[in-house]
mmCIF file of C-alpha atoms in Angstrom:
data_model
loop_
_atom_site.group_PDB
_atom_site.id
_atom_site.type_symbol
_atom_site.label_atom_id
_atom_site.label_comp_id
_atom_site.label_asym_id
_atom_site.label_seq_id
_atom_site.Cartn_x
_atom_site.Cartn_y
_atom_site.Cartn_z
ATOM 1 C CA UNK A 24 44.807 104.879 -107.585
ATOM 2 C CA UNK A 25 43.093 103.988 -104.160
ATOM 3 C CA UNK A 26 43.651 106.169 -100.865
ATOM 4 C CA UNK A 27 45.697 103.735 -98.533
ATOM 5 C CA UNK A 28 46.658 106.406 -96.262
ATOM 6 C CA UNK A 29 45.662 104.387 -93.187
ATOM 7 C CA UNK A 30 48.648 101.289 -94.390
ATOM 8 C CA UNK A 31 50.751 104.123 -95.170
ATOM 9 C CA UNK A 32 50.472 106.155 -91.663
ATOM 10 C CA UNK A 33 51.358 102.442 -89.765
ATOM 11 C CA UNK A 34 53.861 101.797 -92.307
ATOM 12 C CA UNK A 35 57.103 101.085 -89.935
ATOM 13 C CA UNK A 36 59.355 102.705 -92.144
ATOM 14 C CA UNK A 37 57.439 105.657 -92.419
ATOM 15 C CA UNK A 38 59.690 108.426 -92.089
ATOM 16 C CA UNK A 39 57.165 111.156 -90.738
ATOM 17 C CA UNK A 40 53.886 111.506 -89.084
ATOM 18 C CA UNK A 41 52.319 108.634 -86.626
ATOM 19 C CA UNK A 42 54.972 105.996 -86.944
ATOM 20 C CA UNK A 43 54.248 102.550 -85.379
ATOM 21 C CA UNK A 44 54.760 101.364 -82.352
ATOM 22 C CA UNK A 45 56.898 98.491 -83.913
ATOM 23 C CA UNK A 46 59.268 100.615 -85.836
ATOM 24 C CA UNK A 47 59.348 103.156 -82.584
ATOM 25 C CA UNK A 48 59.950 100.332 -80.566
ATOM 26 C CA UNK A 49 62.871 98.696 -82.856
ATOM 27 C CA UNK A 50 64.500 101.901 -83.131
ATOM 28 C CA UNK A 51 64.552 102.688 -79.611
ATOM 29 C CA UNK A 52 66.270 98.713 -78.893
ATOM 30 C CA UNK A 53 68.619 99.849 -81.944
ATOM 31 C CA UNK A 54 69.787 102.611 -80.100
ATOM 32 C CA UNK A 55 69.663 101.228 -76.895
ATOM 33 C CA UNK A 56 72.241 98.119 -78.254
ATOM 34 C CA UNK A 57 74.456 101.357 -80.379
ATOM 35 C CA UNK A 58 74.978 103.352 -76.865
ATOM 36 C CA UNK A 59 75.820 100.187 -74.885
ATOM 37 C CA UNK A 60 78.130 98.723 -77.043
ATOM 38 C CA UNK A 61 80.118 102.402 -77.785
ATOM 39 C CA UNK A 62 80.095 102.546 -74.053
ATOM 40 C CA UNK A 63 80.345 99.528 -72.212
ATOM 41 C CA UNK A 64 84.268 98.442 -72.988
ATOM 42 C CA UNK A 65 84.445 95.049 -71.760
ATOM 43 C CA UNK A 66 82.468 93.424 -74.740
ATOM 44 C CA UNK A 67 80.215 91.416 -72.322
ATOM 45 C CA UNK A 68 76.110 92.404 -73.722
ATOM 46 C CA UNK A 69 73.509 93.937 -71.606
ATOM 47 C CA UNK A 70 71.987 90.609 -71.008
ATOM 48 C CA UNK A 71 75.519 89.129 -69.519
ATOM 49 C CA UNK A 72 75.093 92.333 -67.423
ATOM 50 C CA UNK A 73 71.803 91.944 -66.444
ATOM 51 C CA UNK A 74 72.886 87.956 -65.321
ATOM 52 C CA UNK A 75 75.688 89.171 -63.589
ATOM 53 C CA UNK A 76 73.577 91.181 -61.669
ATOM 54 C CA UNK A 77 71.369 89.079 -61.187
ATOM 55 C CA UNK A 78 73.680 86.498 -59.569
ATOM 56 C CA UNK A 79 75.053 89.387 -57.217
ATOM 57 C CA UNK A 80 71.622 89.619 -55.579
ATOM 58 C CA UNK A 81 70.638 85.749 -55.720
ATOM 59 C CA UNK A 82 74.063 84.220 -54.797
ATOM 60 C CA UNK A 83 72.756 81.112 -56.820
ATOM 61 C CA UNK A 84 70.063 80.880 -59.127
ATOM 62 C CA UNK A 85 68.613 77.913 -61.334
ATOM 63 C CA UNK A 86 68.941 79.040 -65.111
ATOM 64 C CA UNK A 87 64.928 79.216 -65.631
ATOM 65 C CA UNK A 88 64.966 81.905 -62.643
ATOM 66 C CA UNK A 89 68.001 83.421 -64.226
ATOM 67 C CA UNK A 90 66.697 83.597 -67.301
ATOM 68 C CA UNK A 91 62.845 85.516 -66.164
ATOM 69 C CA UNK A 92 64.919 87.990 -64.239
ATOM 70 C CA UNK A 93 67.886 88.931 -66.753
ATOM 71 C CA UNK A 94 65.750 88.656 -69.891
ATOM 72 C CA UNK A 95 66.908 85.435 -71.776
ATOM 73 C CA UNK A 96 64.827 82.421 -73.022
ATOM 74 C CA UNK A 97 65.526 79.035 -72.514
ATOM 75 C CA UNK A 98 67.105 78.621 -76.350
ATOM 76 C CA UNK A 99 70.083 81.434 -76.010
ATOM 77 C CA UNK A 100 70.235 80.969 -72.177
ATOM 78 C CA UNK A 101 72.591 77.776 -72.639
ATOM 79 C CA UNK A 102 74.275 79.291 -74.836
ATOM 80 C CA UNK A 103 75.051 82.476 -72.528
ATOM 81 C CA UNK A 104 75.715 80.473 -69.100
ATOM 82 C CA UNK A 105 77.924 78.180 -70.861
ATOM 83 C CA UNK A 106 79.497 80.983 -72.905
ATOM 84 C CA UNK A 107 80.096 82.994 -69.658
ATOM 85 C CA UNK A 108 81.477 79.574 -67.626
ATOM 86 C CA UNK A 109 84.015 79.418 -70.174
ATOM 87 C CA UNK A 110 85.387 82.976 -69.659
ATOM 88 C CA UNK A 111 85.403 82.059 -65.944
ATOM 89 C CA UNK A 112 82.198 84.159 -64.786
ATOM 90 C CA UNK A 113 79.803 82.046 -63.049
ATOM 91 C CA UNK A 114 79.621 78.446 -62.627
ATOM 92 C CA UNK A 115 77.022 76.025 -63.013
ATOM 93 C CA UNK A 116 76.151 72.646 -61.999
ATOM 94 C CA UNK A 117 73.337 70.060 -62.200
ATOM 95 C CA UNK A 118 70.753 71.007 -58.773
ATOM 96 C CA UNK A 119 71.404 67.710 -56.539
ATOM 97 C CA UNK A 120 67.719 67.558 -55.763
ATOM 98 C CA UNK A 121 66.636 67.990 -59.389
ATOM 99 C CA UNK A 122 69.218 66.882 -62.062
ATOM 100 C CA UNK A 123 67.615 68.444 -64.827
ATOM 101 C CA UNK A 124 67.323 71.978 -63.364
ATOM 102 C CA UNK A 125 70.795 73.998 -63.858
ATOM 103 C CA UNK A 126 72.012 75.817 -60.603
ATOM 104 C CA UNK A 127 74.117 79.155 -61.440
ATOM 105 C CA UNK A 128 76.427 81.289 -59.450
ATOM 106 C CA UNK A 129 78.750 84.015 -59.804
ATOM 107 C CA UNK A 130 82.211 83.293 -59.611
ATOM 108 C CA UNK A 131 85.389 85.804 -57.963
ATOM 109 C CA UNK A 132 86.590 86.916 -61.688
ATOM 110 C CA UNK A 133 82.175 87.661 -62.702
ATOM 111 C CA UNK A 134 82.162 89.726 -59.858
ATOM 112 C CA UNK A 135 84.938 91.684 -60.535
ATOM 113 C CA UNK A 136 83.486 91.795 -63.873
ATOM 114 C CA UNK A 137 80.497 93.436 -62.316
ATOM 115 C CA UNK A 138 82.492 95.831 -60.285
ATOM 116 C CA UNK A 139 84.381 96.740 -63.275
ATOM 117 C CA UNK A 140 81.232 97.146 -65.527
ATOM 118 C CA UNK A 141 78.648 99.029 -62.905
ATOM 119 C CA UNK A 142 80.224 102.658 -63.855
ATOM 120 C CA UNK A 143 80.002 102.081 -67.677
ATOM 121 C CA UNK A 144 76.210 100.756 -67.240
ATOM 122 C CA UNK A 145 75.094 103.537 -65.291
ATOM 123 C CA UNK A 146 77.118 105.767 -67.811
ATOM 124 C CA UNK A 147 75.207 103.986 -71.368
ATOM 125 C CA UNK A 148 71.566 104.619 -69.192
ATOM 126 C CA UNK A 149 72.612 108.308 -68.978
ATOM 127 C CA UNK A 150 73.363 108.165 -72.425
ATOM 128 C CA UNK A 151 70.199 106.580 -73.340
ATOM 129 C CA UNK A 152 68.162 108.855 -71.561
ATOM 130 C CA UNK A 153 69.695 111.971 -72.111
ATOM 131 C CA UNK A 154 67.068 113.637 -74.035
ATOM 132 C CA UNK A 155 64.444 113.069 -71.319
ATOM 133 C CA UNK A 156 63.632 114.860 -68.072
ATOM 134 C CA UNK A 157 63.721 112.462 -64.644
ATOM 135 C CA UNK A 158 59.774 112.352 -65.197
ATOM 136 C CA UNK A 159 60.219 111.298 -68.489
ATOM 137 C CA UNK A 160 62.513 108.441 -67.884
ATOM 138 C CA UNK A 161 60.543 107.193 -64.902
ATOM 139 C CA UNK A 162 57.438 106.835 -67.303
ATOM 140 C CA UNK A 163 58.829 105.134 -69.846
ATOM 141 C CA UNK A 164 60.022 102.641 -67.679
ATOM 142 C CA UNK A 165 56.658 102.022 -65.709
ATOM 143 C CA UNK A 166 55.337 102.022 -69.625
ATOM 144 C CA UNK A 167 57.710 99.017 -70.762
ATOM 145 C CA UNK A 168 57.497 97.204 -68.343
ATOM 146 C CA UNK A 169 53.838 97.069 -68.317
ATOM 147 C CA UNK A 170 54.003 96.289 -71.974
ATOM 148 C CA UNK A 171 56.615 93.700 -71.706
ATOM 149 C CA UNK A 172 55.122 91.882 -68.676
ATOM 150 C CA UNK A 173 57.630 92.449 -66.673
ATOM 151 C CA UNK A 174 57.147 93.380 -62.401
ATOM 152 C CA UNK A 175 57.656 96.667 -61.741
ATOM 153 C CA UNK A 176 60.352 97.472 -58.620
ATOM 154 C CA UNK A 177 58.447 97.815 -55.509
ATOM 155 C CA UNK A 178 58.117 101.214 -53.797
ATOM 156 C CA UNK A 179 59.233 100.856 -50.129
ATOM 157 C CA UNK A 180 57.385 103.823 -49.368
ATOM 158 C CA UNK A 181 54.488 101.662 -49.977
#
């Protein structure tokens, strides 16, 4: 029998010792989706959050903008936009200076929606994060966001 401790040790499934990034990394979006969904009510995802938000700040946003920002790619973002204009949301519409780019706003009933939804989003972070100190928390955000290529908020202090 050979010693394949190394495979074992980055194993994702590995129950105990120095688990993989990957499986650390799945886990944490596993839990992440669990605590939204048992405590967001209004069955709309994180990512038809994120959009709404999104559009709050923008006003109007083509869907390749919309999509960078909120965290979608091209393939599900039709989907979603068109998904979310057919429960009355947002609206979109061909840009009149470029008819291939897709222009997005909010619409009265999304931003409602938003209103309705801010509480229960701030409520699932709190839930996420509960086992972490402020520190913690602030760290692990400056840490994904590196790793995911995404810009960290500016400090206006800076």
């Amino acid at each position: 029998m050979t010693d394949n401790t190394e495979s074992v040790v980055s194993t994702p499934l590995w129950p105990y010792g120095d688990s993989s990034l990957m499986h650390i990394v799945r886990r944490a979006g596993q839990k992440s989706t669990a605590t939204w969904t048992s405590t967001v009510t209004t069955g709309l995802s994180a990512v038809q959050y994120a959009i709404l938000v999104v559009l709050a700040e923008e006003k109007i946003c083509d869907q390749q903008t919309l999509g960078s920002r909120a965290g979608f790619d091209k393939a599900s973002g039709s989907y979603l936009i068109d998904r979310m204009t057919q429960s009355g949301l947002v609206e979109s519409h061909p840009d009149p200076a470029n008819r291939r780019r897709k222009l997005v706003s909010l619409t009265a009933a999304g931003r409602d929606m938003l209103n309705q939804m801010v509480d229960e989003a701030r409520q699932a972070e709190a839930v996420l994060a509960s086992r972490l100190e402020p520190d913690d928390v602030a760290e692990l955000k400056r840490l994904l966001s590196k790793m995911t290529g995404l810009q960290e908020p500016h400090d206006p202090d800076e």
